[in-house]
Coordinates of C-alpha atoms in Angstrom, one line a residue:
M1 CA -5.9 14.4 4.0
K2 CA -6.6 11.0 6.2
T3 CA -5.8 11.9 10.1
L4 CA -6.6 9.5 13.0
I5 CA -6.1 10.4 16.8
L6 CA -3.4 7.5 18.6
S7 CA -4.3 8.9 22.0
H8 CA -6.6 7.8 24.4
N9 CA -9.7 10.1 26.3
I10 CA -8.9 10.8 29.6
N11 CA -11.9 10.3 32.0
S12 CA -12.1 8.9 35.5
D13 CA -12.1 5.3 34.0
T14 CA -8.2 5.5 32.2
P15 CA -6.6 2.9 34.3
L16 CA -3.3 4.1 35.8
Y17 CA -0.3 2.1 36.2
G18 CA -0.6 0.7 39.7
G19 CA -4.2 0.8 39.2
K20 CA -3.7 3.0 42.8
G21 CA -6.2 6.2 42.7
R22 CA -8.1 7.9 39.6
V23 CA -8.3 10.7 37.5
G24 CA -10.3 13.5 39.3
L25 CA -12.4 15.6 37.0
S26 CA -15.1 18.3 38.8
H27 CA -16.3 21.1 38.2
E28 CA -15.0 24.3 39.5
K29 CA -17.8 26.3 37.9
S30 CA -21.1 25.2 36.6
L31 CA -23.6 27.1 33.9
K32 CA -25.9 24.4 35.6
R33 CA -25.1 26.2 38.9
R34 CA -26.0 29.5 37.2
D35 CA -22.1 30.5 37.0
S36 CA -20.9 32.6 34.7
S37 CA -19.3 29.8 32.1
N38 CA -18.3 25.4 33.0
V39 CA -14.4 24.6 34.0
L40 CA -13.3 21.2 34.5
R41 CA -10.6 20.6 36.7
I42 CA -8.1 17.9 36.4
A43 CA -6.9 16.4 38.7
M44 CA -3.9 13.9 37.6
N45 CA 0.2 13.1 36.8
S46 CA 2.2 13.8 34.0
H47 CA 1.9 9.7 33.2
T48 CA -1.6 9.7 33.0
S49 CA -3.2 8.0 29.6
T50 CA -1.0 8.1 26.4
H51 CA 1.8 9.8 27.3
I52 CA 5.7 10.5 27.2
D53 CA 8.2 9.9 29.0
V54 CA 11.4 12.3 28.2
P55 CA 14.7 11.3 30.3
S56 CA 14.1 13.5 32.9
H57 CA 12.0 11.0 33.9
F58 CA 14.6 8.4 35.1
I59 CA 18.1 10.6 33.9
G60 CA 18.8 13.1 37.1
R61 CA 20.5 16.1 35.1
G62 CA 18.5 14.5 31.1
K63 CA 16.2 16.5 29.2
T64 CA 12.8 17.7 30.5
L65 CA 9.6 18.1 28.4
T66 CA 10.3 22.2 27.7
D67 CA 14.6 21.4 26.2
Y68 CA 13.6 20.1 22.9
E69 CA 13.6 21.8 19.9
P70 CA 9.8 22.2 18.2
G71 CA 10.7 20.3 15.4
S72 CA 10.9 17.1 17.8
W73 CA 7.5 16.6 17.9
V74 CA 6.9 16.0 14.4
F75 CA 7.9 12.2 12.9
N76 CA 9.0 11.4 9.1
N77 CA 9.7 7.7 8.8
I78 CA 7.4 5.9 10.8
L79 CA 8.1 2.2 11.1
V80 CA 5.1 -0.3 12.5
K81 CA 5.2 -3.3 14.2
N82 CA 2.6 -5.9 15.1
L83 CA 3.1 -8.4 17.6
E84 CA 0.8 -11.0 19.3
V85 CA 2.0 -11.2 22.4
G86 CA -0.6 -11.8 24.8
Q87 CA -0.6 -11.3 29.0
N88 CA 2.4 -11.7 30.4
G89 CA 4.7 -11.5 27.4
V90 CA 7.9 -10.8 26.7
I91 CA 9.3 -8.3 24.1
D92 CA 12.9 -8.5 23.1
E93 CA 15.0 -8.8 20.5
K94 CA 14.1 -12.1 18.5
D95 CA 10.1 -9.8 18.2
F96 CA 12.6 -8.2 15.8
A97 CA 15.2 -10.3 14.4
D98 CA 13.7 -9.6 10.6
L99 CA 14.2 -5.5 11.3
E100 CA 15.6 -4.4 8.2
Y101 CA 18.2 -1.8 8.7
N102 CA 16.7 1.3 7.9
K103 CA 18.5 4.5 8.0
L104 CA 15.4 7.3 8.5
A105 CA 13.0 5.7 10.8
D106 CA 12.7 8.1 13.3
F107 CA 9.3 6.6 15.5
L108 CA 8.6 2.9 15.6
V109 CA 5.0 1.9 16.7
I110 CA 4.9 -1.4 18.4
K111 CA 1.3 -2.2 17.9
T112 CA 0.3 -5.3 20.1
D113 CA -3.1 -7.0 21.4
M114 CA -3.1 -6.8 25.2
E115 CA -5.3 -3.1 24.0
R116 CA -8.4 -5.0 24.2
F117 CA -7.5 -5.7 27.7
R118 CA -7.0 -1.3 28.6
K119 CA -11.1 -2.1 30.4
E120 CA -9.7 -4.7 32.1
R121 CA -7.5 -5.4 35.5
S122 CA -5.0 -7.2 33.7
Y123 CA -3.8 -4.4 31.3
I124 CA -2.9 -3.1 34.1
T125 CA -1.6 -6.4 36.3
D126 CA -0.2 -8.7 33.2
S127 CA 1.2 -5.8 30.9
P128 CA 4.7 -7.5 28.3
V129 CA 8.3 -6.6 29.6
I130 CA 10.0 -5.3 27.5
S131 CA 13.7 -6.5 27.8
S132 CA 16.2 -3.2 28.3
R133 CA 18.6 -5.3 25.4
L134 CA 16.3 -3.7 23.0
A135 CA 17.3 -0.5 23.5
D136 CA 20.5 -1.5 21.8
F137 CA 19.6 -3.6 19.6
L138 CA 17.2 -1.4 17.8
K139 CA 19.3 1.6 17.8
K140 CA 21.5 -0.2 16.0
R141 CA 19.3 -1.6 13.1
L142 CA 17.2 2.3 13.0
P143 CA 20.4 4.6 13.8
S144 CA 17.9 7.9 13.3
L145 CA 15.1 6.7 15.8
R146 CA 14.2 9.2 18.1
A147 CA 10.4 7.7 19.8
I148 CA 9.0 3.9 20.3
G149 CA 5.2 4.0 21.2
F150 CA 3.2 0.9 21.7
N151 CA -0.9 0.6 23.2
F152 CA -0.7 -0.7 26.2
I153 CA 0.2 0.9 29.5
S154 CA 4.2 1.3 30.3
L155 CA 7.5 0.4 29.3
S156 CA 7.6 -2.2 33.1
S157 CA 5.5 -4.0 33.3
L158 CA 4.3 -4.4 36.8
K159 CA 5.7 -8.3 36.5
D160 CA 9.6 -6.4 36.5
R161 CA 9.9 -3.1 37.8
E162 CA 13.7 -3.5 37.8
E163 CA 13.6 -4.7 34.1
G164 CA 11.3 -2.2 33.2
R165 CA 13.2 0.6 35.1
R166 CA 16.4 -0.5 33.4
A167 CA 15.0 -0.3 29.9
H168 CA 13.8 3.0 30.9
R169 CA 17.0 4.2 31.0
R170 CA 18.6 2.2 28.5
F171 CA 15.8 3.5 25.8
L172 CA 16.3 7.1 27.3
K173 CA 19.8 7.4 26.9
K174 CA 19.7 6.9 23.7
G175 CA 17.7 10.1 23.1
I176 CA 14.6 7.9 22.4
I177 CA 10.8 8.9 24.0
I178 CA 9.0 7.0 24.7
V179 CA 5.0 7.1 23.9
E180 CA 3.3 4.6 26.7
D181 CA -0.6 3.4 26.1
M182 CA -1.9 4.2 22.5
R183 CA -4.3 3.7 20.7
L184 CA -3.5 2.0 17.2
E185 CA -7.0 -0.3 16.9
A186 CA -7.7 1.7 13.7
L187 CA -3.7 1.8 12.5
K188 CA -3.9 -0.5 10.0
S189 CA -1.3 0.8 7.7
R190 CA 1.5 3.5 8.3
P191 CA 1.0 6.9 8.4
D192 CA 3.6 9.7 6.5
Y193 CA 4.2 11.5 9.2
I194 CA 3.3 11.3 13.5
L195 CA 2.7 14.6 15.5
V196 CA 2.8 14.3 19.2
S197 CA 1.9 17.1 20.8
P198 CA 2.1 17.2 25.2
L199 CA 1.6 20.0 26.9
F200 CA 4.3 22.2 27.5
I201 CA 4.5 21.8 31.4
D202 CA 8.2 23.3 32.1
K203 CA 10.8 20.8 33.2
A204 CA 8.1 18.4 33.0
D205 CA 9.3 14.5 33.0
G206 CA 6.9 13.8 30.9
S207 CA 3.6 14.8 29.9
P208 CA -0.6 13.1 28.4
V209 CA -0.5 14.0 24.8
S210 CA -2.4 14.0 21.5
V211 CA -0.8 12.2 19.0
W212 CA -1.5 12.6 15.7
A213 CA -1.8 9.9 11.8
F214 CA -1.2 11.5 9.0
Y215 CA -1.9 10.0 5.8
S216 CA -1.3 12.3 2.7
G217 CA -0.9 9.7 0.2
F218 CA 1.8 10.1 -2.7
N219 CA 3.5 13.4 -2.9
F220 CA 4.6 13.7 -6.8
D221 CA 6.2 16.5 -6.6
K222 CA 8.4 15.6 -3.2
Y223 CA 10.8 14.1 -4.6
D224 CA 13.9 14.9 -7.6
Y225 CA 15.1 11.1 -7.8
F226 CA 13.0 8.0 -8.3
F227 CA 14.8 4.9 -8.2
F228 CA 12.9 2.3 -10.1
D229 CA 13.1 -1.7 -9.8
F230 CA 11.7 -2.8 -13.9
D231 CA 10.7 -6.6 -13.3
G232 CA 6.9 -6.5 -12.3
V233 CA 7.1 -2.7 -11.2
I234 CA 8.1 -1.4 -15.0
L235 CA 6.9 -4.2 -16.3
N236 CA 4.4 -7.3 -16.4
S237 CA 7.1 -9.5 -16.6
E238 CA 7.4 -10.8 -13.3
P239 CA 5.3 -14.1 -14.4
V240 CA 7.9 -14.2 -17.3
K241 CA 10.5 -14.4 -14.7
I242 CA 9.2 -17.2 -12.1
N243 CA 7.9 -19.7 -15.3
G244 CA 12.3 -19.6 -16.1
F245 CA 13.0 -20.9 -12.9
V246 CA 10.0 -23.0 -13.4
K247 CA 11.1 -25.1 -16.3
L248 CA 14.6 -24.8 -15.0
Y249 CA 14.2 -26.7 -11.9
E250 CA 10.8 -28.7 -12.8
R251 CA 13.5 -31.9 -14.3
Y252 CA 13.7 -31.8 -10.1
G253 CA 10.5 -32.3 -9.0
R254 CA 7.4 -30.9 -7.4
K255 CA 9.3 -30.3 -4.3
V256 CA 11.6 -28.0 -5.5
V257 CA 9.4 -26.5 -7.9
R258 CA 7.6 -26.2 -4.5
K259 CA 10.6 -24.1 -2.6
V260 CA 11.2 -22.4 -5.7
L261 CA 8.1 -20.2 -6.1
R262 CA 7.9 -20.2 -2.7
H263 CA 11.3 -18.2 -2.3
H264 CA 9.9 -15.9 -5.3
E265 CA 7.3 -15.0 -3.0
V266 CA 9.3 -14.6 0.2
D267 CA 12.8 -12.9 -1.5
G268 CA 12.6 -12.8 -5.1
G269 CA 14.3 -10.1 -6.2
I270 CA 17.9 -11.4 -5.9
D271 CA 19.3 -11.8 -9.0
R272 CA 19.5 -15.3 -11.3
Y273 CA 23.1 -15.5 -10.2
R274 CA 22.5 -15.9 -6.7
K275 CA 19.4 -17.9 -7.4
F276 CA 21.1 -20.4 -9.1
R277 CA 23.9 -21.2 -6.2
L278 CA 21.0 -21.2 -2.9
Y279 CA 18.7 -23.3 -5.8
H280 CA 21.2 -26.0 -5.8
E281 CA 23.3 -25.7 -2.4
Q282 CA 20.0 -25.5 -0.9
F283 CA 17.5 -26.8 -2.9
L284 CA 19.0 -29.9 -4.5
G285 CA 21.9 -30.1 -2.0
K286 CA 24.5 -29.9 -4.7
R287 CA 28.2 -28.0 -5.3
I288 CA 27.4 -25.7 -8.2
T289 CA 30.4 -23.8 -10.2
T290 CA 30.8 -20.5 -12.0
G291 CA 30.7 -22.0 -15.3
E292 CA 27.7 -23.6 -14.5
I293 CA 26.2 -20.9 -13.2
K294 CA 27.2 -19.0 -16.6
A295 CA 25.5 -21.6 -18.3
L296 CA 22.3 -21.2 -16.4
A297 CA 21.9 -17.8 -16.8
R298 CA 23.0 -18.3 -20.6
D299 CA 19.5 -20.6 -20.7
Y300 CA 17.3 -18.4 -18.4
S301 CA 17.5 -15.6 -20.9
R302 CA 17.2 -17.6 -23.9
I303 CA 13.1 -18.5 -22.0
V304 CA 12.8 -15.2 -20.8
L305 CA 13.6 -12.8 -23.1
N306 CA 10.7 -12.3 -25.7
G307 CA 8.3 -12.9 -22.8
V308 CA 9.5 -9.9 -20.4
L309 CA 10.2 -7.8 -24.4
N310 CA 6.3 -8.5 -25.1
A311 CA 5.1 -7.9 -21.8
A312 CA 2.8 -5.1 -20.8
F313 CA 3.5 -2.5 -18.6
I314 CA 2.2 -2.2 -15.2
K315 CA -0.4 0.0 -15.1
G316 CA 0.2 3.5 -15.0
V317 CA 3.7 3.0 -16.4
P318 CA 4.0 5.8 -19.0
E319 CA 2.5 8.1 -17.7
F320 CA 4.1 8.5 -14.4
L321 CA 7.2 8.6 -16.8
S322 CA 5.5 10.7 -19.3
A323 CA 5.1 13.0 -16.4
S324 CA 8.4 12.6 -14.2
K325 CA 10.4 13.2 -17.8
R326 CA 7.9 16.7 -17.8
R327 CA 8.9 18.0 -15.0
R328 CA 12.4 17.4 -14.9
K329 CA 12.7 14.6 -12.2
V330 CA 15.7 12.3 -12.8
C331 CA 15.2 8.7 -12.9
F332 CA 17.1 5.9 -13.0
I333 CA 16.4 2.1 -13.1
V334 CA 17.8 -0.9 -10.7
S335 CA 17.5 -3.9 -11.2
S336 CA 18.7 -7.7 -10.4
T337 CA 19.2 -8.7 -14.6
P338 CA 22.4 -8.7 -16.1
E339 CA 23.0 -4.9 -16.4
R340 CA 23.6 -5.8 -20.3
E341 CA 20.9 -7.1 -20.9
I342 CA 18.9 -5.2 -18.9
N343 CA 20.1 -2.2 -21.2
K344 CA 18.8 -4.3 -24.0
I345 CA 15.0 -4.7 -23.2
V346 CA 15.2 -1.2 -22.4
K347 CA 16.0 0.2 -25.7
Q348 CA 14.0 -2.4 -27.8
R349 CA 10.9 -1.4 -25.6
G350 CA 12.2 2.5 -26.4
L351 CA 12.2 3.7 -22.2
G352 CA 16.1 4.4 -22.9
K353 CA 14.7 8.5 -23.0
Y354 CA 12.8 8.5 -19.8
F355 CA 16.2 7.1 -17.9
R356 CA 19.2 8.8 -16.9
E357 CA 21.2 5.4 -16.1
V358 CA 20.4 2.4 -15.9
K359 CA 22.0 -0.1 -13.6
G360 CA 22.5 -4.0 -13.3
S361 CA 23.5 -7.4 -12.2
P362 CA 25.8 -8.7 -11.5
S363 CA 26.8 -5.9 -8.9
R364 CA 24.0 -6.1 -5.4
K365 CA 21.1 -3.5 -5.9
E366 CA 22.0 -1.6 -2.6
E367 CA 25.6 -1.2 -4.3
N368 CA 24.1 0.6 -7.9
V369 CA 22.1 2.9 -5.5
R370 CA 24.8 3.8 -3.7
D371 CA 26.9 4.4 -7.4
L372 CA 24.4 6.4 -8.7
V373 CA 23.5 8.5 -5.7
R374 CA 27.7 9.6 -5.5
K375 CA 27.9 9.5 -9.3
Y376 CA 24.9 11.9 -9.7
G377 CA 24.9 13.8 -6.9
V378 CA 21.7 12.8 -5.7
D379 CA 19.6 14.2 -2.0
T380 CA 18.4 11.1 -1.1
R381 CA 16.1 13.2 1.2
R382 CA 14.5 13.7 -2.5
S383 CA 14.3 10.9 -3.5
V384 CA 12.4 7.6 -3.5
L385 CA 12.7 3.8 -5.5
F386 CA 9.5 2.0 -6.6
G387 CA 9.7 -1.8 -5.8
D388 CA 8.4 -4.7 -5.6
S389 CA 10.5 -7.6 -2.9
M390 CA 12.8 -6.9 0.2
N391 CA 15.5 -7.0 -1.6
D392 CA 14.3 -3.5 -2.9
V393 CA 13.7 -1.8 0.2
R394 CA 16.7 -3.0 1.4
A395 CA 18.7 -1.1 -1.7
A396 CA 16.6 1.3 -0.6
N397 CA 17.2 1.2 3.4
H398 CA 20.6 0.8 3.4
N399 CA 21.2 4.3 0.9
G400 CA 18.7 5.9 3.4
I401 CA 16.2 6.7 0.8
E402 CA 12.5 6.1 1.3
F403 CA 10.3 2.9 -0.6
V404 CA 6.7 2.9 -2.0
G405 CA 5.7 -0.8 -2.4
I406 CA 4.1 -1.3 -6.2
G407 CA 1.9 -4.6 -6.1
Y408 CA 3.6 -5.4 -3.0
P409 CA 0.9 -5.4 -0.5
G410 CA 3.4 -6.5 2.2
M411 CA 5.1 -3.4 2.8
A412 CA 3.0 -0.1 5.1
V413 CA 3.2 2.1 1.5
N414 CA 2.3 -0.1 -1.1
Y415 CA -0.3 1.4 -4.1
R416 CA -1.6 -1.4 -6.5
N417 CA 0.3 0.1 -9.7
F418 CA 1.2 4.1 -10.6
K419 CA -2.3 5.4 -11.6
E420 CA -3.1 5.5 -7.8
I421 CA -0.4 8.1 -7.8
L422 CA -0.4 10.0 -10.7
P423 CA -1.3 13.7 -10.1
K424 CA -4.0 14.6 -10.2
E425 CA -3.5 16.6 -13.0
E426 CA -1.8 13.9 -15.1
L427 CA -4.9 11.1 -15.3

């Protein structure tokens, strides 16, 4: 297990909010003075270095530090947002416009470029202003959010202290604790879980904390239900699919083809029917009828079907599926390929024995996942969806299921193939 500490060391040079005073460290006892032991005396307030704010910090009858249950300090669904804000920056809803709805996320880590100024006066004087509206925005997108943390000195910038106070009250009233002045330079990917460990001072409004990030790798036995996308996840068929769209649109010129390819890079996981409508209306500026879409879909199937049937498996897929079957995991396919076509492919590739059910378009992926959850009584807390597109991420998030990327480097939790996550005894 890999572990990172996301807290700064406390010393006499620790920057303090407002820039007044210093942390007091003195030796109450010292072996050098021939005392029986070393004893350090520490003088600082409850909001020093990496620390938490709890509701009583700004709310008269708000929860205090010791009102929280022990489990409140463990966070299992982490999101990491990287922001370039610079000195005197502003952080508001626009910075999170691309944040997908996520039922599970309980800790949002905001990693900025401010940490590099921590040894300078500007770290105190020029920290970003946080919009008080951000609390409502984040809670709507992340209904399970219990904490935010960031690597600048405070939610209250000296540039706009009144807005900072409003932001504190908004976040804390929504039950979101605030972890300020974190150490995030070494944080390169999303942790599996985070432990926030305060000093348990009775009825305190905050406390310095040790924040631990843990990376345990993929735990096969944590899950009972596996949902799989198909193209690019089970079969290396994504190049075949992309080439099919290129063949259909190359008559419209290179510029249109480039737009099609770009769309596949950004959000290629949606079904072909929606793609045809989008490409015609946005890239060609033409209206397209349902009949024309169906005709294009038939042409597309003829172009790609043989290539998909002959595509190689993503590395480790046969072994992973065999291990899942032996260990009685319930597996589903949720694809954007038309349902009849994907079932035909699964059958001809001899994969049917591994899957309880195979779902495809025209229903949207999030709807198919929802229907499978209801039909089979799936425990979403013990489920994971393997995918390689934002469409897969949305399907997982809308249904409260964890997401793991396969060959999807943009995701915090991503593996190149299934061999990387096979249990050791299966290798």
